Amino acid sequence: MKRILGYFLQGMLYLAPIGITIYIIAEVFIFSDNLLQDFLEMIYGKRIPGIGLLIMVLFVTALGYAGQTIIARPIKRLFNTIITRIPIIELIYRALNDLFSAVVGKERKFNKPVLVRINEVSNLERLGFITADDLSAFGLQDKVVVYFPYCYTFTGEMFIAPVKDVKVLDLPAKEVMKFIVSGGVAEVNRDSGKH
């Protein structure tokens, strides 16, 4: 009897999230559809199922667009104007902004994990990410910039390494970052999507 009860509770654990999700979606649909039905019935003289939800989705999307273009852009411009007038704060802000956009922004830089030989004598190697592979502005040929995150933190070091000592890894970048930050205790999932 205990085993049957256990199976029943396990089955409920599987069904509960699905059932609750379906219930919430149905309630949101019914609420948003009914919200405008009286108004639409007054205009068109009949009920149009689903039109209330469609109008609500269009309204929320338009509000989001307006908020991002009409409200957010002027505030962002004003903030950037103020920041550029304070040299030290501008330097810190730009460096942090570049770092965050490299990690989570559209221009992700930490997407090429590598293994770099640090010491030829002891064959010591370190995991990192190539962040720049053209150093002609510095007059450096056959070198790349490699960022090495620290374990248990999100800070790290940057090295310029000879290309011959850098081995590109065929692993997902986020898995390598997770492995490094965890100090090597996290498991690496090769199939989690290589980006």
CSV table of C-alpha atoms in Angstrom, one decimal:
chain,number,residue,atom,x,y,z
A,1,MET,CA,0.0,0.0,0.0
A,2,LYS,CA,2.9,2.4,0.8
A,3,ARG,CA,4.4,1.7,-2.6
A,4,ILE,CA,1.1,2.5,-4.4
A,5,LEU,CA,0.8,5.7,-2.4
A,6,GLY,CA,4.4,6.6,-3.3
A,7,TYR,CA,3.7,6.0,-7.0
A,8,PHE,CA,0.5,8.1,-6.7
A,9,LEU,CA,2.4,11.0,-5.1
A,10,GLN,CA,5.2,10.7,-7.7
A,11,GLY,CA,2.5,10.9,-10.5
A,12,MET,CA,1.0,14.0,-8.8
A,13,LEU,CA,4.5,15.6,-8.8
A,14,TYR,CA,4.7,15.1,-12.6
A,15,LEU,CA,1.1,16.3,-13.3
A,16,ALA,CA,0.9,19.2,-10.9
A,17,PRO,CA,3.3,21.6,-12.8
A,18,ILE,CA,1.6,20.8,-16.1
A,19,GLY,CA,-1.9,21.2,-14.7
A,20,ILE,CA,-1.1,24.4,-12.9
A,21,THR,CA,0.5,25.9,-16.1
A,22,ILE,CA,-2.5,25.0,-18.2
A,23,TYR,CA,-4.9,26.4,-15.6
A,24,ILE,CA,-3.0,29.7,-15.4
A,25,ILE,CA,-2.8,30.1,-19.2
A,26,ALA,CA,-6.6,29.3,-19.5
A,27,GLU,CA,-7.5,31.8,-16.7
A,28,VAL,CA,-5.3,34.6,-18.3
A,29,PHE,CA,-6.9,33.9,-21.7
A,30,ILE,CA,-10.5,34.0,-20.3
A,31,PHE,CA,-9.8,37.1,-18.2
A,32,SER,CA,-8.1,39.1,-21.0
A,33,ASP,CA,-10.7,38.0,-23.5
A,34,ASN,CA,-13.7,38.9,-21.3
A,35,LEU,CA,-12.1,42.3,-20.4
A,36,LEU,CA,-12.9,43.8,-23.8
A,37,GLN,CA,-15.9,41.6,-24.9
A,38,ASP,CA,-18.6,44.0,-23.6
A,39,PHE,CA,-16.9,46.9,-25.3
A,40,LEU,CA,-16.5,45.0,-28.6
A,41,GLU,CA,-20.1,43.7,-28.4
A,42,MET,CA,-21.3,47.3,-28.1
A,43,ILE,CA,-19.3,48.3,-31.2
A,44,TYR,CA,-19.8,45.3,-33.5
A,45,GLY,CA,-23.1,43.9,-32.1
A,46,LYS,CA,-21.7,40.5,-31.5
A,47,ARG,CA,-19.1,38.6,-29.4
A,48,ILE,CA,-15.8,37.8,-31.1
A,49,PRO,CA,-14.0,35.1,-29.1
A,50,GLY,CA,-10.2,35.6,-28.8
A,51,ILE,CA,-10.2,39.2,-30.1
A,52,GLY,CA,-9.9,40.6,-26.6
A,53,LEU,CA,-6.7,38.6,-26.0
A,54,LEU,CA,-5.3,39.7,-29.4
A,55,ILE,CA,-6.0,43.4,-28.6
A,56,MET,CA,-4.4,43.1,-25.2
A,57,VAL,CA,-1.2,41.5,-26.7
A,58,LEU,CA,-1.0,44.2,-29.3
A,59,PHE,CA,-1.5,46.9,-26.7
A,60,VAL,CA,1.2,45.5,-24.4
A,61,THR,CA,3.6,45.2,-27.3
A,62,ALA,CA,2.9,48.8,-28.4
A,63,LEU,CA,3.5,49.9,-24.9
A,64,GLY,CA,6.8,48.1,-24.7
A,65,TYR,CA,7.9,49.6,-28.0
A,66,ALA,CA,7.0,53.1,-26.9
A,67,GLY,CA,8.7,52.6,-23.6
A,68,GLN,CA,11.9,51.5,-25.2
A,69,THR,CA,12.0,54.2,-27.9
A,70,ILE,CA,10.3,57.2,-26.5
A,71,ILE,CA,11.2,56.9,-22.9
A,72,ALA,CA,14.4,54.8,-22.6
A,73,ARG,CA,16.5,56.3,-25.3
A,74,PRO,CA,16.3,59.9,-24.1
A,75,ILE,CA,17.1,58.8,-20.6
A,76,LYS,CA,20.1,56.7,-21.8
A,77,ARG,CA,21.4,59.7,-23.9
A,78,LEU,CA,21.2,62.0,-20.9
A,79,PHE,CA,23.0,59.5,-18.7
A,80,ASN,CA,25.7,59.0,-21.3
A,81,THR,CA,26.1,62.8,-21.6
A,82,ILE,CA,26.6,63.2,-17.8
A,83,ILE,CA,29.0,60.2,-17.6
A,84,THR,CA,31.2,61.5,-20.4
A,85,ARG,CA,31.8,64.8,-18.5
A,86,ILE,CA,33.4,63.0,-15.6
A,87,PRO,CA,36.7,61.4,-16.9
A,88,ILE,CA,37.4,58.9,-14.1
A,89,ILE,CA,33.8,57.7,-13.8
A,90,GLU,CA,33.6,57.5,-17.7
A,91,LEU,CA,36.6,55.3,-17.7
A,92,ILE,CA,35.2,52.9,-15.1
A,93,TYR,CA,31.7,53.0,-16.6
A,94,ARG,CA,33.0,52.2,-20.2
A,95,ALA,CA,35.2,49.3,-18.9
A,96,LEU,CA,32.3,47.8,-16.9
A,97,ASN,CA,29.9,48.3,-19.8
A,98,ASP,CA,32.2,46.6,-22.2
A,99,LEU,CA,32.7,43.7,-19.8
A,100,PHE,CA,29.0,43.2,-19.3
A,101,SER,CA,28.2,43.4,-23.0
A,102,ALA,CA,31.0,40.9,-23.6
A,103,VAL,CA,29.5,38.5,-21.1
A,104,VAL,CA,25.7,38.9,-21.7
A,105,GLY,CA,25.2,41.5,-24.4
A,106,LYS,CA,24.7,41.1,-28.2
A,107,GLU,CA,28.5,41.2,-28.8
A,108,ARG,CA,29.5,38.3,-26.6
A,109,LYS,CA,33.2,37.9,-26.5
A,110,PHE,CA,33.6,34.9,-24.2
A,111,ASN,CA,32.5,32.4,-26.8
A,112,LYS,CA,35.8,30.8,-27.8
A,113,PRO,CA,37.1,28.6,-25.0
A,114,VAL,CA,40.8,27.7,-25.2
A,115,LEU,CA,43.5,25.7,-23.4
A,116,VAL,CA,46.8,27.7,-23.2
A,117,ARG,CA,50.2,26.2,-22.3
A,118,ILE,CA,51.5,28.6,-19.7
A,119,ASN,CA,54.8,26.8,-18.9
A,120,GLU,CA,56.7,24.7,-21.5
A,121,VAL,CA,59.0,23.1,-19.0
A,122,SER,CA,56.2,21.7,-16.7
A,123,ASN,CA,53.6,21.6,-19.5
A,124,LEU,CA,51.3,23.6,-17.3
A,125,GLU,CA,48.0,24.6,-19.1
A,126,ARG,CA,45.2,27.0,-18.2
A,127,LEU,CA,41.6,27.4,-19.5
A,128,GLY,CA,40.4,30.7,-20.8
A,129,PHE,CA,38.7,32.6,-23.6
A,130,ILE,CA,40.1,34.4,-26.7
A,131,THR,CA,38.7,37.9,-26.5
A,132,ALA,CA,40.8,39.4,-29.4
A,133,ASP,CA,42.8,37.8,-32.2
A,134,ASP,CA,44.0,40.9,-34.1
A,135,LEU,CA,46.7,42.7,-32.2
A,136,SER,CA,48.2,44.6,-35.2
A,137,ALA,CA,47.4,47.9,-33.4
A,138,PHE,CA,50.0,46.9,-30.8
A,139,GLY,CA,52.5,45.7,-33.5
A,140,LEU,CA,52.1,42.1,-32.3
A,141,GLN,CA,51.9,39.2,-34.8
A,142,ASP,CA,50.9,35.6,-34.1
A,143,LYS,CA,49.5,36.5,-30.7
A,144,VAL,CA,46.0,36.6,-29.3
A,145,VAL,CA,44.4,38.0,-26.1
A,146,VAL,CA,43.2,35.3,-23.7
A,147,TYR,CA,41.0,36.1,-20.7
A,148,PHE,CA,41.4,33.7,-17.7
A,149,PRO,CA,38.5,33.9,-15.2
A,150,TYR,CA,39.3,33.1,-11.6
A,151,CYS,CA,37.7,30.2,-9.7
A,152,TYR,CA,34.7,31.1,-7.4
A,153,THR,CA,34.5,34.7,-8.6
A,154,PHE,CA,33.8,36.6,-11.8
A,155,THR,CA,37.1,38.5,-11.9
A,156,GLY,CA,40.1,37.3,-13.9
A,157,GLU,CA,43.4,38.1,-15.7
A,158,MET,CA,44.2,38.8,-19.3
A,159,PHE,CA,47.2,37.4,-21.1
A,160,ILE,CA,48.7,37.8,-24.5
A,161,ALA,CA,49.8,34.4,-25.6
A,162,PRO,CA,51.5,33.0,-28.7
A,163,VAL,CA,49.0,31.3,-31.1
A,164,LYS,CA,51.1,28.1,-31.0
A,165,ASP,CA,50.4,27.7,-27.3
A,166,VAL,CA,46.7,28.3,-27.6
A,167,LYS,CA,44.4,25.3,-28.4
A,168,VAL,CA,40.8,26.1,-29.3
A,169,LEU,CA,38.4,23.7,-27.4
A,170,ASP,CA,35.4,22.2,-29.1
A,171,LEU,CA,33.2,22.8,-26.1
A,172,PRO,CA,30.2,25.1,-25.3
A,173,ALA,CA,31.6,28.4,-23.9
A,174,LYS,CA,29.1,28.6,-21.0
A,175,GLU,CA,30.1,25.1,-19.9
A,176,VAL,CA,33.8,26.0,-19.8
A,177,MET,CA,33.0,29.2,-17.9
A,178,LYS,CA,30.9,27.2,-15.4
A,179,PHE,CA,33.8,24.7,-15.0
A,180,ILE,CA,36.4,27.4,-14.4
A,181,VAL,CA,34.3,29.5,-12.0
A,182,SER,CA,33.4,26.3,-10.0
A,183,GLY,CA,37.1,25.5,-9.6
A,184,GLY,CA,36.8,22.4,-11.7
A,185,VAL,CA,34.1,20.7,-9.7
A,186,ALA,CA,31.2,21.3,-12.1
A,187,GLU,CA,30.5,18.7,-14.8
A,188,VAL,CA,30.9,19.8,-18.4
A,189,ASN,CA,28.0,19.0,-20.7
A,190,ARG,CA,29.3,18.8,-24.3
A,191,ASP,CA,25.8,18.8,-25.8
A,192,SER,CA,24.4,22.0,-24.1
A,193,GLY,CA,24.6,24.1,-27.3
A,194,LYS,CA,27.9,25.5,-28.6
A,195,HIS,CA,27.8,29.2,-29.0
